[in-house]
PDB file of C-alpha atoms and ligand atoms in Angstrom:
ATOM      1  CA  MET S   1      10.446   0.940 -11.852  1.00  0.00           C
ATOM      2  CA  ARG S   2      13.323   0.965  -9.371  1.00  0.00           C
ATOM      3  CA  THR S   3      13.902  -1.460  -6.545  1.00  0.00           C
ATOM      4  CA  ILE S   4      13.984  -0.329  -2.894  1.00  0.00           C
ATOM      5  CA  THR S   5      15.797  -2.255  -0.176  1.00  0.00           C
ATOM      6  CA  SER S   6      15.575  -2.360   3.640  1.00  0.00           C
ATOM      7  CA  ASP S   7      17.180  -4.618   6.270  1.00  0.00           C
ATOM      8  CA  ARG S   8      14.867  -7.559   5.646  1.00  0.00           C
ATOM      9  CA  LEU S   9      13.002  -6.657   2.482  1.00  0.00           C
ATOM     10  CA  LEU S  10      13.359  -5.953  -1.245  1.00  0.00           C
ATOM     11  CA  LEU S  11      10.604  -4.006  -3.002  1.00  0.00           C
ATOM     12  CA  ARG S  12      10.677  -4.745  -6.736  1.00  0.00           C
ATOM     13  CA  PRO S  13       8.345  -4.373  -9.778  1.00  0.00           C
ATOM     14  CA  TRP S  14       5.517  -6.973 -10.057  1.00  0.00           C
ATOM     15  CA  ARG S  15       6.167  -9.790 -12.508  1.00  0.00           C
ATOM     16  CA  ASP S  16       3.767 -12.069 -14.432  1.00  0.00           C
ATOM     17  CA  ASP S  17       5.015 -15.077 -12.468  1.00  0.00           C
ATOM     18  CA  ASP S  18       3.700 -13.358  -9.277  1.00  0.00           C
ATOM     19  CA  ALA S  19       0.135 -13.966 -10.500  1.00  0.00           C
ATOM     20  CA  ASP S  20      -0.582 -16.967  -8.288  1.00  0.00           C
ATOM     21  CA  PHE S  21       0.590 -15.078  -5.218  1.00  0.00           C
ATOM     22  CA  LEU S  22      -1.441 -11.986  -6.133  1.00  0.00           C
ATOM     23  CA  LEU S  23      -4.565 -14.009  -6.695  1.00  0.00           C
ATOM     24  CA  ASP S  24      -4.036 -15.764  -3.308  1.00  0.00           C
ATOM     25  CA  LEU S  25      -3.542 -12.376  -1.677  1.00  0.00           C
ATOM     26  CA  GLU S  26      -6.454 -10.487  -3.201  1.00  0.00           C
ATOM     27  CA  SER S  27      -8.953 -13.374  -3.143  1.00  0.00           C
ATOM     28  CA  ARG S  28      -8.946 -13.103   0.724  1.00  0.00           C
ATOM     29  CA  TRP S  29     -11.654 -11.031   2.248  1.00  0.00           C
ATOM     30  CA  GLU S  30      -9.520 -10.199   5.292  1.00  0.00           C
ATOM     31  CA  VAL S  31      -6.956  -8.583   2.943  1.00  0.00           C
ATOM     32  CA  VAL S  32      -9.373  -6.578   0.727  1.00  0.00           C
ATOM     33  CA  ARG S  33     -12.242  -5.768   3.119  1.00  0.00           C
ATOM     34  CA  PHE S  34     -10.975  -2.252   3.985  1.00  0.00           C
ATOM     35  CA  LEU S  35      -9.878  -1.274   0.428  1.00  0.00           C
ATOM     36  CA  GLY S  36     -12.106   1.368  -1.104  1.00  0.00           C
ATOM     37  CA  ALA S  37     -15.783   1.990  -0.768  1.00  0.00           C
ATOM     38  CA  HIS S  38     -16.848  -1.211  -2.501  1.00  0.00           C
ATOM     39  CA  PRO S  39     -14.213  -3.896  -1.876  1.00  0.00           C
ATOM     40  CA  THR S  40     -14.313  -7.006  -4.005  1.00  0.00           C
ATOM     41  CA  THR S  41     -12.211 -10.139  -3.910  1.00  0.00           C
ATOM     42  CA  MET S  42     -10.190 -11.112  -7.007  1.00  0.00           C
ATOM     43  CA  ARG S  43     -11.522 -14.237  -8.763  1.00  0.00           C
ATOM     44  CA  THR S  44      -9.225 -15.357 -11.576  1.00  0.00           C
ATOM     45  CA  ARG S  45      -5.558 -15.647 -12.588  1.00  0.00           C
ATOM     46  CA  ALA S  46      -6.442 -13.539 -15.630  1.00  0.00           C
ATOM     47  CA  ASP S  47      -7.548 -10.730 -13.272  1.00  0.00           C
ATOM     48  CA  ALA S  48      -4.259 -11.047 -11.400  1.00  0.00           C
ATOM     49  CA  LEU S  49      -2.260 -10.774 -14.675  1.00  0.00           C
ATOM     50  CA  ALA S  50      -4.209  -7.745 -15.727  1.00  0.00           C
ATOM     51  CA  SER S  51      -3.680  -6.115 -12.322  1.00  0.00           C
ATOM     52  CA  ILE S  52       0.071  -6.840 -12.586  1.00  0.00           C
ATOM     53  CA  ALA S  53       0.156  -5.126 -15.959  1.00  0.00           C
ATOM     54  CA  ARG S  54      -1.484  -2.049 -14.470  1.00  0.00           C
ATOM     55  CA  ARG S  55       0.894  -2.036 -11.515  1.00  0.00           C
ATOM     56  CA  ARG S  56       3.905  -2.209 -13.903  1.00  0.00           C
ATOM     57  CA  ALA S  57       2.519   0.564 -16.083  1.00  0.00           C
ATOM     58  CA  VAL S  58       3.139   3.173 -13.385  1.00  0.00           C
ATOM     59  CA  ASP S  59       6.036   5.014 -14.912  1.00  0.00           C
ATOM     60  CA  HIS S  60       7.132   7.844 -12.671  1.00  0.00           C
ATOM     61  CA  PRO S  61      10.359   8.986 -11.022  1.00  0.00           C
ATOM     62  CA  ILE S  62       8.814   8.791  -7.490  1.00  0.00           C
ATOM     63  CA  HIS S  63       5.463   6.909  -7.586  1.00  0.00           C
ATOM     64  CA  GLY S  64       5.224   3.162  -7.936  1.00  0.00           C
ATOM     65  CA  ILE S  65       3.488  -0.046  -6.995  1.00  0.00           C
ATOM     66  CA  TRP S  66       5.861  -2.652  -5.736  1.00  0.00           C
ATOM     67  CA  ALA S  67       5.848  -6.337  -4.764  1.00  0.00           C
ATOM     68  CA  ILE S  68       7.254  -6.615  -1.232  1.00  0.00           C
ATOM     69  CA  THR S  69       9.625  -9.645  -0.998  1.00  0.00           C
ATOM     70  CA  THR S  70      11.970 -10.919   1.706  1.00  0.00           C
ATOM     71  CA  ALA S  71      15.587  -9.926   1.019  1.00  0.00           C
ATOM     72  CA  ALA S  72      16.919 -13.295   2.250  1.00  0.00           C
ATOM     73  CA  ASP S  73      14.936 -15.611  -0.060  1.00  0.00           C
ATOM     74  CA  GLY S  74      12.754 -13.547  -2.373  1.00  0.00           C
ATOM     75  CA  ARG S  75       9.489 -14.760  -0.819  1.00  0.00           C
ATOM     76  CA  LEU S  76       6.532 -12.590  -1.733  1.00  0.00           C
ATOM     77  CA  VAL S  77       4.771 -10.978   1.274  1.00  0.00           C
ATOM     78  CA  GLY S  78       2.608  -8.171  -0.132  1.00  0.00           C
ATOM     79  CA  ASN S  79       2.082  -4.942  -2.022  1.00  0.00           C
ATOM     80  CA  LEU S  80       3.302  -1.384  -1.372  1.00  0.00           C
ATOM     81  CA  LEU S  81       1.995   1.599  -3.370  1.00  0.00           C
ATOM     82  CA  LEU S  82       2.894   5.276  -3.622  1.00  0.00           C
ATOM     83  CA  LYS S  83       0.673   7.200  -6.036  1.00  0.00           C
ATOM     84  CA  PRO S  84      -1.805  10.083  -6.395  1.00  0.00           C
ATOM     85  CA  ILE S  85      -4.916   9.372  -4.342  1.00  0.00           C
ATOM     86  CA  PRO S  86      -8.287   9.305  -6.027  1.00  0.00           C
ATOM     87  CA  LEU S  87     -10.670  12.112  -4.942  1.00  0.00           C
ATOM     88  CA  SER S  88     -14.296  11.289  -4.021  1.00  0.00           C
ATOM     89  CA  ALA S  89     -16.924  12.062  -6.586  1.00  0.00           C
ATOM     90  CA  GLY S  90     -17.800  15.756  -6.677  1.00  0.00           C
ATOM     91  CA  VAL S  91     -14.627  16.828  -4.851  1.00  0.00           C
ATOM     92  CA  SER S  92     -12.547  19.270  -6.907  1.00  0.00           C
ATOM     93  CA  ALA S  93      -8.796  19.345  -6.767  1.00  0.00           C
ATOM     94  CA  ALA S  94      -7.254  22.278  -4.916  1.00  0.00           C
ATOM     95  CA  GLY S  95      -3.479  22.764  -4.866  1.00  0.00           C
ATOM     96  CA  PRO S  96      -0.984  20.066  -5.645  1.00  0.00           C
ATOM     97  CA  GLU S  97      -2.120  16.483  -5.918  1.00  0.00           C
ATOM     98  CA  ASP S  98      -2.097  14.417  -2.750  1.00  0.00           C
ATOM     99  CA  VAL S  99       0.174  11.347  -2.880  1.00  0.00           C
ATOM    100  CA  GLU S 100      -0.853   8.364  -0.812  1.00  0.00           C
ATOM    101  CA  ILE S 101       1.110   5.493   0.565  1.00  0.00           C
ATOM    102  CA  GLY S 102      -0.668   2.175   1.019  1.00  0.00           C
ATOM    103  CA  TRP S 103       0.064  -1.436   1.931  1.00  0.00           C
ATOM    104  CA  HIS S 104      -1.496  -4.824   1.998  1.00  0.00           C
ATOM    105  CA  LEU S 105       0.263  -7.944   3.067  1.00  0.00           C
ATOM    106  CA  HIS S 106      -0.494 -11.620   2.965  1.00  0.00           C
ATOM    107  CA  PRO S 107      -1.924 -12.733   6.370  1.00  0.00           C
ATOM    108  CA  ASP S 108       1.017 -15.221   6.682  1.00  0.00           C
ATOM    109  CA  ALA S 109       3.269 -12.157   6.783  1.00  0.00           C
ATOM    110  CA  TRP S 110       1.341 -10.079   9.373  1.00  0.00           C
ATOM    111  CA  GLY S 111       2.859  -9.479  12.743  1.00  0.00           C
ATOM    112  CA  HIS S 112       6.493  -9.159  11.638  1.00  0.00           C
ATOM    113  CA  GLY S 113       6.795  -5.455  11.098  1.00  0.00           C
ATOM    114  CA  TYR S 114       7.119  -5.916   7.313  1.00  0.00           C
ATOM    115  CA  ALA S 115       4.455  -3.336   6.329  1.00  0.00           C
ATOM    116  CA  THR S 116       6.054  -0.660   8.477  1.00  0.00           C
ATOM    117  CA  GLU S 117       9.577  -1.512   7.294  1.00  0.00           C
ATOM    118  CA  ALA S 118       8.570  -1.514   3.613  1.00  0.00           C
ATOM    119  CA  ALA S 119       6.679   1.744   3.891  1.00  0.00           C
ATOM    120  CA  ALA S 120       9.514   3.454   5.825  1.00  0.00           C
ATOM    121  CA  ALA S 121      11.986   2.400   3.110  1.00  0.00           C
ATOM    122  CA  ALA S 122       9.687   3.605   0.290  1.00  0.00           C
ATOM    123  CA  LEU S 123       9.089   6.924   2.081  1.00  0.00           C
ATOM    124  CA  ASP S 124      12.842   7.520   2.706  1.00  0.00           C
ATOM    125  CA  ASP S 125      13.454   6.872  -0.943  1.00  0.00           C
ATOM    126  CA  ALA S 126      10.579   9.122  -2.140  1.00  0.00           C
ATOM    127  CA  PHE S 127      11.491  11.989   0.217  1.00  0.00           C
ATOM    128  CA  SER S 128      15.095  11.806  -1.020  1.00  0.00           C
ATOM    129  CA  ARG S 129      13.750  12.091  -4.631  1.00  0.00           C
ATOM    130  CA  GLY S 130      11.757  15.253  -3.880  1.00  0.00           C
ATOM    131  CA  LEU S 131       8.377  14.201  -2.544  1.00  0.00           C
ATOM    132  CA  ALA S 132       7.274  16.952  -0.139  1.00  0.00           C
ATOM    133  CA  ARG S 133       4.408  15.186   1.706  1.00  0.00           C
ATOM    134  CA  VAL S 134       2.618  11.884   1.821  1.00  0.00           C
ATOM    135  CA  ILE S 135      -0.830  10.919   3.134  1.00  0.00           C
ATOM    136  CA  ALA S 136      -2.507   7.645   4.041  1.00  0.00           C
ATOM    137  CA  VAL S 137      -6.124   6.906   4.536  1.00  0.00           C
ATOM    138  CA  THR S 138      -7.652   3.978   6.402  1.00  0.00           C
ATOM    139  CA  ASP S 139     -11.129   2.736   7.030  1.00  0.00           C
ATOM    140  CA  PRO S 140     -12.170   3.924  10.518  1.00  0.00           C
ATOM    141  CA  ASP S 141     -12.270   0.316  11.682  1.00  0.00           C
ATOM    142  CA  ASN S 142      -8.827  -0.649  10.234  1.00  0.00           C
ATOM    143  CA  HIS S 143      -6.876  -0.417  13.498  1.00  0.00           C
ATOM    144  CA  ALA S 144      -3.978  -2.539  12.156  1.00  0.00           C
ATOM    145  CA  SER S 145      -3.351  -0.083   9.315  1.00  0.00           C
ATOM    146  CA  GLN S 146      -3.716   2.952  11.646  1.00  0.00           C
ATOM    147  CA  ALA S 147      -1.035   1.377  13.804  1.00  0.00           C
ATOM    148  CA  VAL S 148       1.300   1.196  10.774  1.00  0.00           C
ATOM    149  CA  CYS S 149       0.647   4.905  10.146  1.00  0.00           C
ATOM    150  CA  ARG S 150       1.570   5.734  13.760  1.00  0.00           C
ATOM    151  CA  ARG S 151       4.704   3.511  13.661  1.00  0.00           C
ATOM    152  CA  LEU S 152       5.751   5.479  10.553  1.00  0.00           C
ATOM    153  CA  GLY S 153       5.479   8.761  12.579  1.00  0.00           C
ATOM    154  CA  MET S 154       2.478   9.939  10.503  1.00  0.00           C
ATOM    155  CA  THR S 155       0.205  12.519  12.085  1.00  0.00           C
ATOM    156  CA  HIS S 156      -3.543  11.754  12.446  1.00  0.00           C
ATOM    157  CA  LEU S 157      -5.583  14.607  10.975  1.00  0.00           C
ATOM    158  CA  GLY S 158      -9.009  13.176  11.742  1.00  0.00           C
ATOM    159  CA  ARG S 159     -11.794  11.751   9.601  1.00  0.00           C
ATOM    160  CA  THR S 160     -12.402  12.828   5.982  1.00  0.00           C
ATOM    161  CA  THR S 161     -14.666  11.957   3.037  1.00  0.00           C
ATOM    162  CA  ARG S 162     -12.403  13.696   0.523  1.00  0.00           C
ATOM    163  CA  TYR S 163     -10.991  10.456  -0.928  1.00  0.00           C
ATOM    164  CA  TYR S 164     -12.290   7.064  -2.124  1.00  0.00           C
ATOM    165  CA  ASP S 165     -15.975   7.968  -1.830  1.00  0.00           C
ATOM    166  CA  GLY S 166     -16.284   7.265   1.855  1.00  0.00           C
ATOM    167  CA  PRO S 167     -15.264   8.187   5.414  1.00  0.00           C
ATOM    168  CA  ASN S 168     -11.605   7.488   6.188  1.00  0.00           C
ATOM    169  CA  GLU S 169      -9.102   8.325   8.867  1.00  0.00           C
ATOM    170  CA  LEU S 170      -6.442  10.667   7.344  1.00  0.00           C
ATOM    171  CA  PHE S 171      -2.726  10.618   8.226  1.00  0.00           C
ATOM    172  CA  GLU S 172       0.058  12.758   6.825  1.00  0.00           C
ATOM    173  CA  LYS S 173       3.805  12.998   6.946  1.00  0.00           C
ATOM    174  CA  PRO S 174       5.787  15.879   5.509  1.00  0.00           C
ATOM    175  CA  ARG S 175       9.376  15.443   4.382  1.00  0.00           C
ATOM    176  CA  GLY S 176      11.538  15.778   7.538  1.00  0.00           C
TER     177      GLY S 176
HETATM  178  C1  COA L 201      -2.467  -3.333   7.570  1.00  0.00           C
HETATM  179  C2  COA L 201      -1.465  -4.455   7.647  1.00  0.00           C
HETATM  180  C3  COA L 201      -0.435  -4.348   6.502  1.00  0.00           C
HETATM  181  C4  COA L 201      -0.679  -4.409   8.939  1.00  0.00           C
HETATM  182  O1  COA L 201       0.213  -5.452   9.088  1.00  0.00           O
HETATM  183  P1  COA L 201       1.053  -5.712  10.439  1.00  0.00           P
HETATM  184  O2  COA L 201       1.835  -6.900  10.238  1.00  0.00           O
HETATM  185  O3  COA L 201       0.095  -5.652  11.599  1.00  0.00           O
HETATM  186  O4  COA L 201       1.908  -4.366  10.465  1.00  0.00           O
HETATM  187  P2  COA L 201       3.448  -4.179  10.694  1.00  0.00           P
HETATM  188  O5  COA L 201       4.187  -4.621   9.512  1.00  0.00           O
HETATM  189  O6  COA L 201       3.679  -2.829  11.115  1.00  0.00           O
HETATM  190  O7  COA L 201       3.805  -5.205  11.857  1.00  0.00           O
HETATM  191  C5  COA L 201       3.534  -4.800  13.169  1.00  0.00           C
HETATM  192  C6  COA L 201       3.373  -6.063  13.990  1.00  0.00           C
HETATM  193  O8  COA L 201       4.585  -6.854  13.863  1.00  0.00           O
HETATM  194  C7  COA L 201       5.105  -7.139  15.192  1.00  0.00           C
HETATM  195  N1  COA L 201       6.546  -7.402  14.946  1.00  0.00           N
HETATM  196  C8  COA L 201       7.122  -8.578  15.038  1.00  0.00           C
HETATM  197  N2  COA L 201       8.446  -8.482  14.741  1.00  0.00           N
HETATM  198  C9  COA L 201       8.677  -7.200  14.425  1.00  0.00           C
HETATM  199  C10 COA L 201       9.865  -6.493  14.042  1.00  0.00           C
HETATM  200  N3  COA L 201      11.030  -7.121  13.881  1.00  0.00           N
HETATM  201  N4  COA L 201       9.776  -5.190  13.858  1.00  0.00           N
HETATM  202  C11 COA L 201       8.641  -4.481  14.005  1.00  0.00           C
HETATM  203  N5  COA L 201       7.452  -5.136  14.361  1.00  0.00           N
HETATM  204  C12 COA L 201       7.517  -6.474  14.579  1.00  0.00           C
HETATM  205  C13 COA L 201       4.717  -5.947  15.960  1.00  0.00           C
HETATM  206  O9  COA L 201       4.719  -6.242  17.313  1.00  0.00           O
HETATM  207  C14 COA L 201       3.239  -5.764  15.492  1.00  0.00           C
HETATM  208  O10 COA L 201       2.404  -6.765  16.037  1.00  0.00           O
HETATM  209  P3  COA L 201       1.027  -6.374  16.710  1.00  0.00           P
HETATM  210  O11 COA L 201       0.123  -6.020  15.610  1.00  0.00           O
HETATM  211  O12 COA L 201       0.722  -7.631  17.379  1.00  0.00           O
HETATM  212  O13 COA L 201       1.277  -5.231  17.636  1.00  0.00           O
HETATM  213  C15 COA L 201      -2.159  -5.861   7.468  1.00  0.00           C
HETATM  214  O14 COA L 201      -3.101  -5.962   8.598  1.00  0.00           O
HETATM  215  C16 COA L 201      -2.911  -5.998   6.209  1.00  0.00           C
HETATM  216  O15 COA L 201      -2.333  -6.288   5.187  1.00  0.00           O
HETATM  217  N6  COA L 201      -4.264  -5.845   6.234  1.00  0.00           N
HETATM  218  C17 COA L 201      -5.118  -6.036   5.041  1.00  0.00           C
HETATM  219  C18 COA L 201      -4.884  -4.972   3.977  1.00  0.00           C
HETATM  220  C19 COA L 201      -5.186  -3.549   4.540  1.00  0.00           C
HETATM  221  O16 COA L 201      -6.158  -3.355   5.210  1.00  0.00           O
HETATM  222  N7  COA L 201      -4.313  -2.614   4.158  1.00  0.00           N
HETATM  223  C20 COA L 201      -4.411  -1.252   4.573  1.00  0.00           C
HETATM  224  C21 COA L 201      -5.500  -0.501   3.834  1.00  0.00           C
HETATM  225  S1  COA L 201      -5.583   1.222   4.412  1.00  0.00           S
END
């Protein structure tokens, strides 16, 4: 998986020695509470290692799941993903698969513009490699994430139950 850079950040593949950080990140309810229809906190380092292996297994010219780190000192700040979005049960695929962008950052790293900067860099990179359109979904109550979508210039298309087995606000951005 390639690395992606921006002014302040380096997005790189997850490594096994990131397990303690990932466990710290995903064991926090404030980080996972809006992720999916049935959010759960991560419990063990073994779970973190298994999750890292799944993240690294994404092998695709455009999609990926990256660790977001600071460019200056390599400090881990969160996760950035770009991948096909799961459809809700009973929804049949129509047309090309929808690719979603998603982010979750450690609370220590909130409020610095890192999520928006990481996502903007990943989107520039993906659009330059041929991605035609990206979507993002957020829980209706996840105003912080909706603000990231707006900062990225994504268009709000309203509420949908098409993905992740629940109601979500849907945003999209076509390649410019
Ligand atoms: C969603 C989430 C990533 C948003 O993080 P965030 O730090 O608010 O978002 P950004 O990276 O865009 O940062 C914007 C904030 O940084 C501030 N900021 C500070 N320095 C900045 C800079 N140099 N450039 C841009 N913004 C800056 C902005 O003013 C803004 O603050 P505000 O929220 O007080 O208005 C974070 O809340 C999170 O990880 N939540 C849990 C996981 C989650 O729900 N993920 C989304 C699932 S859909």
